[in-house]
């Protein structure tokens, strides 16, 4: 998705896969009841998903149909440790 010369047919196929997976993620988050990917609370899965979701604007993927996933991303990046890391990396 990051390749500037990605053929439209490949991009369309990848977008379909992204939509399918995002629908699954959204359903998992909706069913979890605690705003995390796993029932044990915040884990590496949440952190990794937040990073992957942060790539969406850079590849023109609209996350507005996925409010649970977008909220998870925002919660993860609002954590003090994430804010500190982003600042240290020059990302905030």
PDB file of C-alpha atoms in Angstrom:
ATOM      1  CA  UNK A   1       0.000   0.000   0.000  1.00  0.00           C
ATOM      2  CA  UNK A   2       2.975   2.320   0.500  1.00  0.00           C
ATOM      3  CA  UNK A   3       4.340   1.819  -3.023  1.00  0.00           C
ATOM      4  CA  UNK A   4       3.706   4.938  -5.114  1.00  0.00           C
ATOM      5  CA  UNK A   5       3.367   2.897  -8.319  1.00  0.00           C
ATOM      6  CA  UNK A   6       1.010   0.243  -6.936  1.00  0.00           C
ATOM      7  CA  UNK A   7      -1.331  -0.850  -9.747  1.00  0.00           C
ATOM      8  CA  UNK A   8      -4.987   0.023  -9.167  1.00  0.00           C
ATOM      9  CA  UNK A   9      -6.057  -3.618  -9.374  1.00  0.00           C
ATOM     10  CA  UNK A  10      -3.631  -4.542  -6.581  1.00  0.00           C
ATOM     11  CA  UNK A  11      -4.662  -1.556  -4.476  1.00  0.00           C
ATOM     12  CA  UNK A  12      -8.350  -2.447  -4.884  1.00  0.00           C
ATOM     13  CA  UNK A  13      -7.667  -6.041  -3.851  1.00  0.00           C
ATOM     14  CA  UNK A  14      -5.702  -4.896  -0.818  1.00  0.00           C
ATOM     15  CA  UNK A  15      -8.439  -2.434   0.172  1.00  0.00           C
ATOM     16  CA  UNK A  16     -10.965  -5.264   0.057  1.00  0.00           C
ATOM     17  CA  UNK A  17      -8.728  -7.313   2.368  1.00  0.00           C
ATOM     18  CA  UNK A  18      -8.281  -4.353   4.708  1.00  0.00           C
ATOM     19  CA  UNK A  19     -12.046  -3.793   4.884  1.00  0.00           C
ATOM     20  CA  UNK A  20     -12.649  -7.475   5.611  1.00  0.00           C
ATOM     21  CA  UNK A  21     -10.056  -7.539   8.387  1.00  0.00           C
ATOM     22  CA  UNK A  22     -11.174  -4.205   9.836  1.00  0.00           C
ATOM     23  CA  UNK A  23     -14.732  -5.516  10.014  1.00  0.00           C
ATOM     24  CA  UNK A  24     -13.392  -8.479  12.000  1.00  0.00           C
ATOM     25  CA  UNK A  25     -11.370  -6.212  14.302  1.00  0.00           C
ATOM     26  CA  UNK A  26     -14.365  -3.957  14.848  1.00  0.00           C
ATOM     27  CA  UNK A  27     -16.517  -6.957  15.783  1.00  0.00           C
ATOM     28  CA  UNK A  28     -13.850  -8.230  18.197  1.00  0.00           C
ATOM     29  CA  UNK A  29     -13.566  -4.851  19.898  1.00  0.00           C
ATOM     30  CA  UNK A  30     -17.337  -4.469  20.113  1.00  0.00           C
ATOM     31  CA  UNK A  31     -17.652  -7.903  21.692  1.00  0.00           C
ATOM     32  CA  UNK A  32     -14.756  -7.462  24.126  1.00  0.00           C
ATOM     33  CA  UNK A  33     -16.655  -5.117  26.416  1.00  0.00           C
ATOM     34  CA  UNK A  34     -13.447  -3.625  27.819  1.00  0.00           C
ATOM     35  CA  UNK A  35     -12.059  -1.614  24.894  1.00  0.00           C
ATOM     36  CA  UNK A  36      -9.108  -3.959  24.294  1.00  0.00           C
ATOM     37  CA  UNK A  37      -8.329  -6.703  21.806  1.00  0.00           C
ATOM     38  CA  UNK A  38      -7.970  -9.331  24.540  1.00  0.00           C
ATOM     39  CA  UNK A  39     -10.075  -9.842  27.672  1.00  0.00           C
ATOM     40  CA  UNK A  40      -7.043  -9.374  29.939  1.00  0.00           C
ATOM     41  CA  UNK A  41      -6.823  -5.631  29.223  1.00  0.00           C
ATOM     42  CA  UNK A  42      -4.070  -3.690  27.481  1.00  0.00           C
ATOM     43  CA  UNK A  43      -1.534  -5.936  25.737  1.00  0.00           C
ATOM     44  CA  UNK A  44       0.987  -5.794  22.928  1.00  0.00           C
ATOM     45  CA  UNK A  45      -1.876  -6.629  20.572  1.00  0.00           C
ATOM     46  CA  UNK A  46      -3.470  -3.253  21.313  1.00  0.00           C
ATOM     47  CA  UNK A  47      -0.164  -1.423  20.832  1.00  0.00           C
ATOM     48  CA  UNK A  48       0.586  -3.165  17.540  1.00  0.00           C
ATOM     49  CA  UNK A  49      -2.923  -2.596  16.218  1.00  0.00           C
ATOM     50  CA  UNK A  50      -2.668   1.107  17.107  1.00  0.00           C
ATOM     51  CA  UNK A  51       0.592   1.419  15.173  1.00  0.00           C
ATOM     52  CA  UNK A  52      -0.865  -0.346  12.136  1.00  0.00           C
ATOM     53  CA  UNK A  53      -3.990   1.824  12.276  1.00  0.00           C
ATOM     54  CA  UNK A  54      -1.810   4.938  12.405  1.00  0.00           C
ATOM     55  CA  UNK A  55      -0.607   4.087   8.901  1.00  0.00           C
ATOM     56  CA  UNK A  56      -4.123   4.497   7.443  1.00  0.00           C
ATOM     57  CA  UNK A  57      -3.888   8.207   6.546  1.00  0.00           C
ATOM     58  CA  UNK A  58      -0.562   7.603   4.797  1.00  0.00           C
ATOM     59  CA  UNK A  59      -2.106   5.032   2.459  1.00  0.00           C
ATOM     60  CA  UNK A  60      -5.485   6.763   2.012  1.00  0.00           C
ATOM     61  CA  UNK A  61      -7.494   4.255   4.030  1.00  0.00           C
ATOM     62  CA  UNK A  62     -10.611   5.684   5.664  1.00  0.00           C
ATOM     63  CA  UNK A  63     -11.101   4.382   9.198  1.00  0.00           C
ATOM     64  CA  UNK A  64     -14.325   6.292   9.874  1.00  0.00           C
ATOM     65  CA  UNK A  65     -16.447   3.127   9.382  1.00  0.00           C
ATOM     66  CA  UNK A  66     -14.517   1.574  12.288  1.00  0.00           C
ATOM     67  CA  UNK A  67     -15.140   3.715  15.378  1.00  0.00           C
ATOM     68  CA  UNK A  68     -14.097   1.049  17.901  1.00  0.00           C
ATOM     69  CA  UNK A  69     -10.745   0.552  16.198  1.00  0.00           C
ATOM     70  CA  UNK A  70     -10.202   4.292  15.839  1.00  0.00           C
ATOM     71  CA  UNK A  71     -10.980   4.783  19.527  1.00  0.00           C
ATOM     72  CA  UNK A  72      -8.513   2.044  20.481  1.00  0.00           C
ATOM     73  CA  UNK A  73      -5.823   3.742  18.399  1.00  0.00           C
ATOM     74  CA  UNK A  74      -6.526   7.065  20.115  1.00  0.00           C
ATOM     75  CA  UNK A  75      -6.473   5.496  23.592  1.00  0.00           C
ATOM     76  CA  UNK A  76      -3.165   3.761  22.956  1.00  0.00           C
ATOM     77  CA  UNK A  77      -1.486   6.893  21.650  1.00  0.00           C
ATOM     78  CA  UNK A  78      -2.868   8.907  24.574  1.00  0.00           C
ATOM     79  CA  UNK A  79      -1.067   6.643  27.073  1.00  0.00           C
ATOM     80  CA  UNK A  80       1.805   8.440  28.832  1.00  0.00           C
ATOM     81  CA  UNK A  81       4.352   5.858  27.653  1.00  0.00           C
ATOM     82  CA  UNK A  82       3.208   6.245  24.047  1.00  0.00           C
ATOM     83  CA  UNK A  83       3.348  10.034  24.318  1.00  0.00           C
ATOM     84  CA  UNK A  84       6.868   9.823  25.759  1.00  0.00           C
ATOM     85  CA  UNK A  85       8.059   7.439  23.038  1.00  0.00           C
ATOM     86  CA  UNK A  86       6.551   9.558  20.273  1.00  0.00           C
ATOM     87  CA  UNK A  87       8.197  12.669  21.685  1.00  0.00           C
ATOM     88  CA  UNK A  88      11.562  10.922  21.920  1.00  0.00           C
ATOM     89  CA  UNK A  89      11.217   9.758  18.309  1.00  0.00           C
ATOM     90  CA  UNK A  90      10.225  13.226  17.114  1.00  0.00           C
ATOM     91  CA  UNK A  91       6.736  12.086  16.163  1.00  0.00           C
ATOM     92  CA  UNK A  92       4.825  14.325  18.554  1.00  0.00           C
TER      93      UNK A  92
END
